[in-house]
Coordinates of C-alpha atoms in Angstrom, one line a residue:
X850 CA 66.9 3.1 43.1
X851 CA 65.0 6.7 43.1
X852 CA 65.1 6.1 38.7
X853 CA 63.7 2.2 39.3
X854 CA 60.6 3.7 42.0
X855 CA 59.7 6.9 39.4
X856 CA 59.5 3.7 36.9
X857 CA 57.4 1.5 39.0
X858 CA 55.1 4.2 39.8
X859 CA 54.5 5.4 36.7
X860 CA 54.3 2.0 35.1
X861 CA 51.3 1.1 37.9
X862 CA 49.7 4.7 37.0
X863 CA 49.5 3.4 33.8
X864 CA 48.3 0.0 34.5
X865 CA 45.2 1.8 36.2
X866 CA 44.7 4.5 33.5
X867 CA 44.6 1.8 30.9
X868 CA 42.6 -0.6 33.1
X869 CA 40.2 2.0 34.1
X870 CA 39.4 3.0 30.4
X871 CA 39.0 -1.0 30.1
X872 CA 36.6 -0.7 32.5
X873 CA 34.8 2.4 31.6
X874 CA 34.1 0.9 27.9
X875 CA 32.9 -2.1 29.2
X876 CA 30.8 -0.2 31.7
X877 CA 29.1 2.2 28.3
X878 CA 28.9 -1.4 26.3
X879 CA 24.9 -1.4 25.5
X880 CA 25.0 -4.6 26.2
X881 CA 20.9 -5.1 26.2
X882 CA 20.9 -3.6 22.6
X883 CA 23.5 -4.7 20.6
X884 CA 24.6 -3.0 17.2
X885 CA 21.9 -3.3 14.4
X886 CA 24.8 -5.4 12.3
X887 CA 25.1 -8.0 15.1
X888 CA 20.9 -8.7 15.0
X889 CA 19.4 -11.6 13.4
X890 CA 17.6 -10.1 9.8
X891 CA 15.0 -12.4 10.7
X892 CA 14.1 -10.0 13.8
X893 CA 13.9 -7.3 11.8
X894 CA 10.8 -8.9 9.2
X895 CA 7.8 -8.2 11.8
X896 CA 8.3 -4.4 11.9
X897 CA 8.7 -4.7 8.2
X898 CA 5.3 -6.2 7.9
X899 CA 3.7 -4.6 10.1
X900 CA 4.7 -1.4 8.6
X901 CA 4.5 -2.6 5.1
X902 CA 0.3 -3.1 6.1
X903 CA 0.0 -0.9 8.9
X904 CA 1.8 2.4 7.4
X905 CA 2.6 2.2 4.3
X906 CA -0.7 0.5 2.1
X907 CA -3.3 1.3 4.9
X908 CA -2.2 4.7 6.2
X909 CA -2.6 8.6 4.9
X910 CA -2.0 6.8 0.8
X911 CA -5.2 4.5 1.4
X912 CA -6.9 7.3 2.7
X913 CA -6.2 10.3 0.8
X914 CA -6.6 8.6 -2.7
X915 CA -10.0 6.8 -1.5
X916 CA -11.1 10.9 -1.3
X917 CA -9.5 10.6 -5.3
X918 CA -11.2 7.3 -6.3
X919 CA -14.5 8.4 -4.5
X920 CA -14.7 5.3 -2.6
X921 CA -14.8 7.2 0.9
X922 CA -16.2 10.2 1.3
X923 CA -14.1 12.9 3.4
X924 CA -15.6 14.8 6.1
X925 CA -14.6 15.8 9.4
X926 CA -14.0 19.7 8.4
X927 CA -10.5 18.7 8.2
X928 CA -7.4 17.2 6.1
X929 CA -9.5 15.3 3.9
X930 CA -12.6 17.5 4.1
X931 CA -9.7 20.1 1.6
X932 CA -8.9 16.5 -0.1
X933 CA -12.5 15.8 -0.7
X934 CA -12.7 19.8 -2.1
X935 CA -9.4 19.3 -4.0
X936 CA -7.6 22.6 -2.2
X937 CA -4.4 22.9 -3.8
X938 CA -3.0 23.4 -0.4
X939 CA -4.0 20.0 0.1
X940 CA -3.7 17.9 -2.9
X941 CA -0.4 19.7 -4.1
X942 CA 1.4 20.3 -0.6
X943 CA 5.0 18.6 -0.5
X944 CA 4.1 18.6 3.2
X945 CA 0.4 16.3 2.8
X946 CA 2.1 13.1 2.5
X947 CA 5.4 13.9 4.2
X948 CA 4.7 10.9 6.9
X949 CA 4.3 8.5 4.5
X950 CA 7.6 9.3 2.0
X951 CA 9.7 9.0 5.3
X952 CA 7.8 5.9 6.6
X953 CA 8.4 4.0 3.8
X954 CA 12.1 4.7 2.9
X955 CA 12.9 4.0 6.7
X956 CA 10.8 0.6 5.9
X957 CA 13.2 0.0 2.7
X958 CA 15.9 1.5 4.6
X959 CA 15.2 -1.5 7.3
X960 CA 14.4 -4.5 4.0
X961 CA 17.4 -3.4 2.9
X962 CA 19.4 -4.0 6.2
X963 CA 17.7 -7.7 6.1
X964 CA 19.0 -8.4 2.3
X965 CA 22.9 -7.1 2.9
X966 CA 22.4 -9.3 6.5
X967 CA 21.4 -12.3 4.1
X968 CA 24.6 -11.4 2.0
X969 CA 27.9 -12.8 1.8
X970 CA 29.7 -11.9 5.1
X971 CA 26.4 -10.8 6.9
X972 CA 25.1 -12.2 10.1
X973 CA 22.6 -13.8 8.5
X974 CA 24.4 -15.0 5.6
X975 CA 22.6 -18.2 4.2
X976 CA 19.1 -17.6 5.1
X977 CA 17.3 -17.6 2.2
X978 CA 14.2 -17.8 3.1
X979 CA 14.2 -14.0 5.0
X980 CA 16.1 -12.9 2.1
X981 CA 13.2 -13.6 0.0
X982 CA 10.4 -12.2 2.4
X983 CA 13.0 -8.8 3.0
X984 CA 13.2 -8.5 -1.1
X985 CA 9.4 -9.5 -1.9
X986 CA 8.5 -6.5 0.6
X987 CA 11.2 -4.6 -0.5
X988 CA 9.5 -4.5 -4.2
X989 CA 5.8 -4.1 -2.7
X990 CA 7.5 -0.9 -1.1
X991 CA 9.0 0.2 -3.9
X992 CA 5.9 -0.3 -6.1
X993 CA 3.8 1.8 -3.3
X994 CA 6.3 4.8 -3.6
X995 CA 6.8 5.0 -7.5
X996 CA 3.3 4.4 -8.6
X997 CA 2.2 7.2 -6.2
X998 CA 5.0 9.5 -6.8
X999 CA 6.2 8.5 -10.3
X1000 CA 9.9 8.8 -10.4
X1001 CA 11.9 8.9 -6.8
X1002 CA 15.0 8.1 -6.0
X1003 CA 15.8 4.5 -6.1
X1004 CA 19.6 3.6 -7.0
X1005 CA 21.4 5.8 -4.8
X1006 CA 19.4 5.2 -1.3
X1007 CA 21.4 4.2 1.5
X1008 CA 24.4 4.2 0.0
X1009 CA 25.5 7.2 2.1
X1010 CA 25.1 9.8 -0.7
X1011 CA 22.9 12.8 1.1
X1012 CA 21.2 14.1 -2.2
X1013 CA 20.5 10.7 -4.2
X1014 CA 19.3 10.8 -7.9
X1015 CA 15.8 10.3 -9.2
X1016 CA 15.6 7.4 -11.2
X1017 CA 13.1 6.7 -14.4
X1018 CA 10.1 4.7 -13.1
X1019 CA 10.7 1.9 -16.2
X1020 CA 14.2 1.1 -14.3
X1021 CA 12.6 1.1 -10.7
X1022 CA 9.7 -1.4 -11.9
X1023 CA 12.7 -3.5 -13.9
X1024 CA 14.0 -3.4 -10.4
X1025 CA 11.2 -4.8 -8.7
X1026 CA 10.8 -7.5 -11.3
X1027 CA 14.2 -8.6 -10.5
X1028 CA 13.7 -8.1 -6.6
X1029 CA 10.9 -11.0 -6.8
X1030 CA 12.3 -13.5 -9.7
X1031 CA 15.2 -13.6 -6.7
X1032 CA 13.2 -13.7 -4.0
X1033 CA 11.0 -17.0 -6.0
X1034 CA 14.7 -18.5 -6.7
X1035 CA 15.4 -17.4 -2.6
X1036 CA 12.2 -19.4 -1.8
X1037 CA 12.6 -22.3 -3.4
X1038 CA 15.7 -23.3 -1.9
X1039 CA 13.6 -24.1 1.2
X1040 CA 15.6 -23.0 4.3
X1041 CA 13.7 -22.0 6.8
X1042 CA 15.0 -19.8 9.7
X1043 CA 12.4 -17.6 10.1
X1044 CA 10.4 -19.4 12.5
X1045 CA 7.2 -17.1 14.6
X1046 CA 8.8 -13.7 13.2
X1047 CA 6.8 -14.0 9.8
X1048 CA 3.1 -12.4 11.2
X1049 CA 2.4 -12.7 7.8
X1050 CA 2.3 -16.3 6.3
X1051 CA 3.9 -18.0 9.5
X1052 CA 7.0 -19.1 7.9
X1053 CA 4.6 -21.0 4.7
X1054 CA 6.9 -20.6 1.6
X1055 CA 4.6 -21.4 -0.8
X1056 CA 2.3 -18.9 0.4
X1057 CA 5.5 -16.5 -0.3
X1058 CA 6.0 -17.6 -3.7
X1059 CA 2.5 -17.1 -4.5
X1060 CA 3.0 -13.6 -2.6
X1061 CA 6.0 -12.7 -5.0
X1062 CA 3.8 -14.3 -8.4
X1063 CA 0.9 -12.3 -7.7
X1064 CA 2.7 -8.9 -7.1
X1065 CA 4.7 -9.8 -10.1
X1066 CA 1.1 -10.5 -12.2
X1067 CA 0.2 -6.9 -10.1
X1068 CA 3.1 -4.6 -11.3
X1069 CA 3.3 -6.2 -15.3
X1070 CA -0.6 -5.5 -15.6
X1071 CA 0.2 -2.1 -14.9
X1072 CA 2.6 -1.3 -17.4
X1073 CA 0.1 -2.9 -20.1
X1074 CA 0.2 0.8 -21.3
X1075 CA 3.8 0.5 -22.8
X1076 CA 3.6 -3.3 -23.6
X1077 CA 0.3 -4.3 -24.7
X1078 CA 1.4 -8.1 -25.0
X1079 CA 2.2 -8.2 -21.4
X1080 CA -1.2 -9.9 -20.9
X1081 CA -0.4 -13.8 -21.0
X1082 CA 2.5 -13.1 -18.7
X1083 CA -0.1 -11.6 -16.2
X1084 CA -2.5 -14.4 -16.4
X1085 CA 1.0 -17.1 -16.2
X1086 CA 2.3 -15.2 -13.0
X1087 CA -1.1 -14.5 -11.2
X1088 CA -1.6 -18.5 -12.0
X1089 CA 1.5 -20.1 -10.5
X1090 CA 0.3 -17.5 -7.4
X1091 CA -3.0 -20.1 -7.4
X1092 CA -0.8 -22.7 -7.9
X1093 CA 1.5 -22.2 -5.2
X1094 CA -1.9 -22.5 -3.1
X1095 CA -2.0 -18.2 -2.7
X1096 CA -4.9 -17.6 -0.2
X1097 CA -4.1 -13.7 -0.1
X1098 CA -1.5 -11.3 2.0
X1099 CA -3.3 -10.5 5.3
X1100 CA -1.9 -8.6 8.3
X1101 CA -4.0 -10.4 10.9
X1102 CA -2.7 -9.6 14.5
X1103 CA -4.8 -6.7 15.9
X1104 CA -7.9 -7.8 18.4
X1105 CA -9.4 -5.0 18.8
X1106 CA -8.9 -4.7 22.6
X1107 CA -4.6 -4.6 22.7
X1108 CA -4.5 -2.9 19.0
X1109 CA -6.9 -1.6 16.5
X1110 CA -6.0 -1.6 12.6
X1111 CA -5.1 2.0 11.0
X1112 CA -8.5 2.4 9.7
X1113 CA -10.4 1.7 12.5
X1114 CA -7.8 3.8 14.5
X1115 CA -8.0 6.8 12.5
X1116 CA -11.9 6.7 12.5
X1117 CA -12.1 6.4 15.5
X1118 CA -9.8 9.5 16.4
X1119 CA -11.2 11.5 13.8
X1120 CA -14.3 10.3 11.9
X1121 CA -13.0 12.1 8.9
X1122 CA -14.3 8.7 6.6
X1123 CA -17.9 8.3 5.3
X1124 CA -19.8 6.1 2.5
X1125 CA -19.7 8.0 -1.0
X1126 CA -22.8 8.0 -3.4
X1127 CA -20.4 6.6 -6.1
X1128 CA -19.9 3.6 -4.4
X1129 CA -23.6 3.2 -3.0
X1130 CA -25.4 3.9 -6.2
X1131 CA -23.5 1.0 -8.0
X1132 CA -24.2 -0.7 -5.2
X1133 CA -28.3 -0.5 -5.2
X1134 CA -28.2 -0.7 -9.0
X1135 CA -27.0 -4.0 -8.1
X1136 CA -29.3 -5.3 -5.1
X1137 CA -25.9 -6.0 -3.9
X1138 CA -26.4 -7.7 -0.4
X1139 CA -22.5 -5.4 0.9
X1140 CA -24.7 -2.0 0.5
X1141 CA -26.2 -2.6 3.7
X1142 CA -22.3 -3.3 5.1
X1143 CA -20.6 -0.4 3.2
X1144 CA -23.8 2.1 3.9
X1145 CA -24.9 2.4 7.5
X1146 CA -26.5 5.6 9.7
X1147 CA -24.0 5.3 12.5
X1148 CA -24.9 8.8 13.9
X1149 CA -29.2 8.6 13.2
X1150 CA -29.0 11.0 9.9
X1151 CA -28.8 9.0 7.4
X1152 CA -26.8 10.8 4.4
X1153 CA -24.6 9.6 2.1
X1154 CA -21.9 11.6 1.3
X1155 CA -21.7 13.0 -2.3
X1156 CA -18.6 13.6 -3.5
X1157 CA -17.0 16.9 -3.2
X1158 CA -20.2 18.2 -1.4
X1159 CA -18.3 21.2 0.7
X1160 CA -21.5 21.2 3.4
X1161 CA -21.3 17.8 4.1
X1162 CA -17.6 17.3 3.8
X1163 CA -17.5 20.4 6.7
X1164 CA -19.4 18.1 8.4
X1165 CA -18.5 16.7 12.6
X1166 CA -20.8 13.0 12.9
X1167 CA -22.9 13.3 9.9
X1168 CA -22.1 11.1 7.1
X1169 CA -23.2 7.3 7.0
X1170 CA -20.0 4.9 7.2
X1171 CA -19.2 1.3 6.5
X1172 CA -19.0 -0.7 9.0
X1173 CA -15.7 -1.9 8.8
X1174 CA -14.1 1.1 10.2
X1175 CA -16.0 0.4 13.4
X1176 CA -14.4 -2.8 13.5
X1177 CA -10.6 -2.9 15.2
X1178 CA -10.3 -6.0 14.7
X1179 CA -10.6 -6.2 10.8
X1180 CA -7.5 -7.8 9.0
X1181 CA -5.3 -5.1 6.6
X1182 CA -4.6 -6.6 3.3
X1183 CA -1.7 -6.1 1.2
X1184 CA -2.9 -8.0 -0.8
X1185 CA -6.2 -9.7 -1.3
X1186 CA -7.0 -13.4 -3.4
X1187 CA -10.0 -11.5 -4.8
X1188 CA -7.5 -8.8 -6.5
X1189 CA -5.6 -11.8 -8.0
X1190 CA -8.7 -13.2 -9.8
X1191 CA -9.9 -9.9 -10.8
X1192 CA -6.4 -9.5 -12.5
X1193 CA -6.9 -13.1 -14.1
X1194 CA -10.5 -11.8 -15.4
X1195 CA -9.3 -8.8 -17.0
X1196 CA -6.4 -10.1 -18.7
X1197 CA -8.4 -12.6 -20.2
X1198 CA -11.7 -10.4 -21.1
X1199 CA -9.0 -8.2 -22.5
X1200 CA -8.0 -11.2 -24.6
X1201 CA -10.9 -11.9 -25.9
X1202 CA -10.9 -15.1 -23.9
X1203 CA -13.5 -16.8 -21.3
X1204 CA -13.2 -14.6 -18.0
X1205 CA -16.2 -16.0 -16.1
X1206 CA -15.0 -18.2 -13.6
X1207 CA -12.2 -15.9 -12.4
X1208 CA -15.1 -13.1 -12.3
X1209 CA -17.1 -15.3 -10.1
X1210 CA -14.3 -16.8 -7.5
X1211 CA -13.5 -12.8 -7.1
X1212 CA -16.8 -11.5 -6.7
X1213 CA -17.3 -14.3 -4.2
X1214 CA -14.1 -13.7 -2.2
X1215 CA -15.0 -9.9 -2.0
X1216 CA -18.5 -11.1 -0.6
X1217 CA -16.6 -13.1 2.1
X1218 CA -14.2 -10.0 2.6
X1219 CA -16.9 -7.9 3.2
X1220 CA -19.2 -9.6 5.5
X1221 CA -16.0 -11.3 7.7
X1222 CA -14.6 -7.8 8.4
X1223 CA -18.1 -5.3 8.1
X1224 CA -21.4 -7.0 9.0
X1225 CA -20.4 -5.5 12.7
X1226 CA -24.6 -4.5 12.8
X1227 CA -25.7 -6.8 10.5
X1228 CA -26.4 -10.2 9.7
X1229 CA -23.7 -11.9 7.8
X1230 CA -23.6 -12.5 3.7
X1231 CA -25.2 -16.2 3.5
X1232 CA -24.1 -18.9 0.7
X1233 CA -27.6 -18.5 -1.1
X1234 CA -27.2 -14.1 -0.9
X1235 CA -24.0 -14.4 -3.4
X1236 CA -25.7 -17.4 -5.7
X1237 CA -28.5 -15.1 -6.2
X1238 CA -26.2 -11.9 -6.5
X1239 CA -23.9 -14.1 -9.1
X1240 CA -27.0 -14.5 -10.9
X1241 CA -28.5 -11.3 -10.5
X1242 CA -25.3 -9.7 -12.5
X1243 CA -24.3 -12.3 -15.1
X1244 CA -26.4 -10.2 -17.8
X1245 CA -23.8 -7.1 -17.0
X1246 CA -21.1 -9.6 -17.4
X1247 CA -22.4 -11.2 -20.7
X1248 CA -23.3 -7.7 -22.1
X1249 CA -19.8 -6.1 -21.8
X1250 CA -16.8 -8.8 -19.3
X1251 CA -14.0 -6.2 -19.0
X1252 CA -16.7 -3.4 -17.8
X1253 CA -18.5 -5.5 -15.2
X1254 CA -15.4 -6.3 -14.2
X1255 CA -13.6 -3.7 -13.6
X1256 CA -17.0 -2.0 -12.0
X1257 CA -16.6 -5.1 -9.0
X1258 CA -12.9 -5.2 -8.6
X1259 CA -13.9 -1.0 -8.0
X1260 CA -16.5 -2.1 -5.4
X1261 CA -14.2 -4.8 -3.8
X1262 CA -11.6 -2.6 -3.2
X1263 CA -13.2 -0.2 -1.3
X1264 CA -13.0 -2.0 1.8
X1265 CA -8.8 -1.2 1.8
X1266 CA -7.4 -1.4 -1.5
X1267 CA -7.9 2.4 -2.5
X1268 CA -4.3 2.3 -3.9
X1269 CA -4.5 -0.4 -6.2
X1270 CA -8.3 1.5 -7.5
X1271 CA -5.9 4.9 -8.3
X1272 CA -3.5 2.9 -10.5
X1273 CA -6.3 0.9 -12.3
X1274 CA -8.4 4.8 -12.6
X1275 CA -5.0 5.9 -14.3
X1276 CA -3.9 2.7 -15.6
X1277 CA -7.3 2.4 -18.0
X1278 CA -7.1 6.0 -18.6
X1279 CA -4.3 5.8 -20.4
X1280 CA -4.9 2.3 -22.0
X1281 CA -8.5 2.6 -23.5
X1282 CA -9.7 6.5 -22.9
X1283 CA -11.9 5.3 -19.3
X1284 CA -12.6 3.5 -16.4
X1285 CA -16.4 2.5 -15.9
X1286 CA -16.4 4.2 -12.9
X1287 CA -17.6 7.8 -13.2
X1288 CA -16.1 10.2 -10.9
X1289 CA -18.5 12.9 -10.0
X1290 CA -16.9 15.2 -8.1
X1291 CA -17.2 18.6 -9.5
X1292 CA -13.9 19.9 -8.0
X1293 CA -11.8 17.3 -10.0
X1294 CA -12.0 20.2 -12.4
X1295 CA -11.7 24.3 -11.9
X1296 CA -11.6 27.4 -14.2
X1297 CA -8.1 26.8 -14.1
X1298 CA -7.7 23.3 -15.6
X1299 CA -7.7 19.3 -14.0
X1300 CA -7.3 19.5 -9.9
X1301 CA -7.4 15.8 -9.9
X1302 CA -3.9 14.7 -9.1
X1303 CA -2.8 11.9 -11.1
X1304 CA 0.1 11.0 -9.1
X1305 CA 1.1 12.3 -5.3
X1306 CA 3.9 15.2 -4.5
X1307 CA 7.2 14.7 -2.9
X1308 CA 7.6 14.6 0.8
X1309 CA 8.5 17.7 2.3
X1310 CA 12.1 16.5 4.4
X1311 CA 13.5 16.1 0.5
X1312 CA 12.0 19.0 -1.3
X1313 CA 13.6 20.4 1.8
X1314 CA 16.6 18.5 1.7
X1315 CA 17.7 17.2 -2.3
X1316 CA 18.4 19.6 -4.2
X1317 CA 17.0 17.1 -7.0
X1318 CA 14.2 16.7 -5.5
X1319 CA 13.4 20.2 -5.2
X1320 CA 13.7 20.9 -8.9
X1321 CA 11.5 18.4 -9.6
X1322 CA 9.1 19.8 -7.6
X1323 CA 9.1 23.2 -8.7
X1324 CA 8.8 26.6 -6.4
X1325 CA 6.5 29.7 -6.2
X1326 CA 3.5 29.5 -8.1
X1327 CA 4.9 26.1 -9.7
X1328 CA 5.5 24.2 -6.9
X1329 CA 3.8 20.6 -6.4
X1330 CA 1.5 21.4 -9.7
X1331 CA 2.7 19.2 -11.8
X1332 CA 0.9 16.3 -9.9
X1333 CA -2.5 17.8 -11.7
X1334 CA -0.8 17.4 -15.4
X1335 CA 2.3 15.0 -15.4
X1336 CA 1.7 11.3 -15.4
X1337 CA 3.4 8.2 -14.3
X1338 CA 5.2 6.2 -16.8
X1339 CA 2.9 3.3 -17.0
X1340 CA 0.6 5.7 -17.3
X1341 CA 2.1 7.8 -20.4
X1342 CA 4.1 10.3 -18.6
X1343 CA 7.8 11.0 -18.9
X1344 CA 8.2 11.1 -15.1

């Protein structure tokens, strides 16, 4: 009896331990926030967009290399005031553009979440349609980081190795090629799951197809440098964009009262942005009705900023601005219908073939661009202001197509497509000698050689942390100079 009781009591002590550890896990079950491989991939596309617009193509890139293109000026006595001087400590610094390097590898690290979800055995397993959006924003990503910083690691990312490879930047852009021909096959399969989670296009396929043709067009008329008869593929892919009814990539959600866009927000919290002379000048030469929109004495001076001017770039509330920035409420593009007609007109002006009418629907749909996001203090571009502007320039475009052109995609872009204007600078360097646009800044060169980086250094947690990485990047006297004399790929560098 006294063997049977010591067994019944130790039995029911074990009952309770066990039930009490049953109760304990369920008690620490999160169940408000479940594991990341039990959400929905569909939940996970708005962050990706918003910090595909918001942090990645609008953020410290847009506004560092705008300081490179000369399309802001940098003041403030700050970060960009040594961008707009072209400091080493600045332009070279692993730690400059540290934010961005991590932002947008956790961003892939999240697209890339969303595609295995969409996989066989994932949670999401089927839904083709937020496959395509997670890989068409997977290659805009991709195409951010390597045209910036050249060759990064790629292959080896997430895979749980801690010091990944750097891949070449030929296999990275083969990559993104791939990542949208699947993601125009993912589309076309018409499932749609997504339903309000797409900010972007609001669940409209066809706008994605033409989203994935027109970065496609985007990334093969950059690599015109290594394949010169790359051109009628441009023009086919930025073409079945149109004909997919393309209107332009847009992040559209900030009011200006709950959420300001990056621009706006960073101007505002540092007015470290002001209108260039390089922009302006090409601007009056042109009796172009966006001067008075790009150009306006917001603190009753009246100066322009000319670039790499160390007085003014020392500057607190000095330098003219456009008028955008004053605007929260602007829309962020990633990527804008006038950039798709300007890469139509080029391709075919460098054809030899009629470029006109593309040269004219772009010009007009920077106008539009211009005055729906800038004429905060003045009167709206009308209808009969871009007829007469059309015809004011038609004798620049008759005289010489591919230079007019490339002068207005220059001016377009420099309401928030800075990046795009730093591949095309590079891109035409390498292809034909120039761009039409003259940079003026006199610290773009020193006694000691170019200080006008032609691509972006490495960010600071992986010269820190990859040992490949670190190498690439060089130490002592050495380190992060190579981005004054080693060039992209497309751009006829080796790395």
């Amino acid at each position: 009896m006294k063997m049977k009781y010591l067994f019944a009591v130790s039995l029911a002590s074990l009952m309770m331990m066990s039930c009490s550890e049953d109760i304990m896990d369920r008690i620490n079950e999160d169940k408000a926030h479940p594991a990341a491989a039990a959400v929905d991939a569909k939940y996970q596309i708005t962050d990706a967009e918003v910090a595909s617009a918001y942090s990645i193509v609008n953020g410290s890139y847009a506004w560092y290399v705008s300081s490179y293109t000369e399309q802001i000026f940098g003041t403030g006595n700050n970060q960009l005031k040594n961008v707009e001087l072209r400091l080493i400590g600045e332009t070279a610094a692993a730690a400059t553009f540290n934010n961005e390097w991590n932002a947008t590898y956790l961003n892939l690290f999240n697209l890339n979440q969303i595609i295995e979800k969409c996989g066989e055995g994932g949670v999401s397993e089927g839904q083709s349609d937020v496959l395509g959006m997670a890989q068409t924003l997977s290659a805009l990503n991709w195409g951010v980081l390597t045209d910036l910083h050249g060759d990064i690691p790629f292959s080896e990312c997430f895979s749980g190795i801690s010091a990944p490879k750097i891949d070449k930047q030929e296999d990275i852009y083969n990559a993104i090629f791939d990542l949208l021909d699947d993601a125009i096959a993912n589309f076309e399969e018409g499932e749609k799951n997504i339903g309000s989670q797409d900010i972007l296009f609001g669940g409209d396929l066809d706008q994605w197809i033409g989203f994935a043709h027109a970065l496609k067009a985007r990334y093969l008329l950059h690599t015109m440098g290594r394949n010169s008869s790359v051109l009628n593929e441009v023009i086919s892919e930025a073409e079945a964009a149109l004909d997919a009814g393309f209107a332009g990539a847009t992040l559209d959600v900030f009011n200006g009262v709950t959420a300001d866009n990056s621009w706006s927000a960073y101007w505002w919290s540092r007015e470290y942005n002001g209108s260039s002379t390089t922009v302006d000048n090409l601007l009056l030469e042109r009796d172009d009705p966006r001067e008075t929109i790009y150009n306006i004495d917001y603190w009753g001076e009246d100066v322009v900023g000319e670039p790499g001017d160390q007085k003014l770039a020392m500057a607190t509330e000095v330098v003219n601005v456009p008028q955008w920035l004053d605007n929260g409420a602007a829309y962020l593009h990633l990527f804008s219908i006038s950039e798709l007609y300007f890469i139509i007109a080029e391709a075919k002006a460098r054809l030899g073939q009629d470029a006109s009418t593309e040269f004219q629907l772009a010009v007009e749909a920077s106008m539009e661009d211009y005055s729906a996001t800038g004429a905060v203090y003045t009167p709206a571009i009308t209808a009969q202001e871009m007829t007469d502007y059309l015809d004011g320039i038609q004798p620049l475009f008759d005289a010489d197509p591919l230079k007019e052109i490339l002068i207005q995609k220059y001016i377009a872009q420099t309401r928030d497509e800075q990046i795009e204007t730093y591949n095309d600078i590079r891109r035409c360097i390498y292809v034909d000698g120039s761009h039409p646009v003259t940079l003026t800044n006199p610290h773009n060169a020193s006694s000691t050689g170019n200080r006008w980086p032609v691509r972006l250094p490495y960010g600071e947690s992986d010269v820190q942390s990859n040992p490949n990485i670190a190498a690439a990047f060089g130490k002592g006297n050495d380190a992060g100079v190579y981005v004054f004399t080693e060039n992209v790929w497309w751009a006829g560098g080796s790395r």
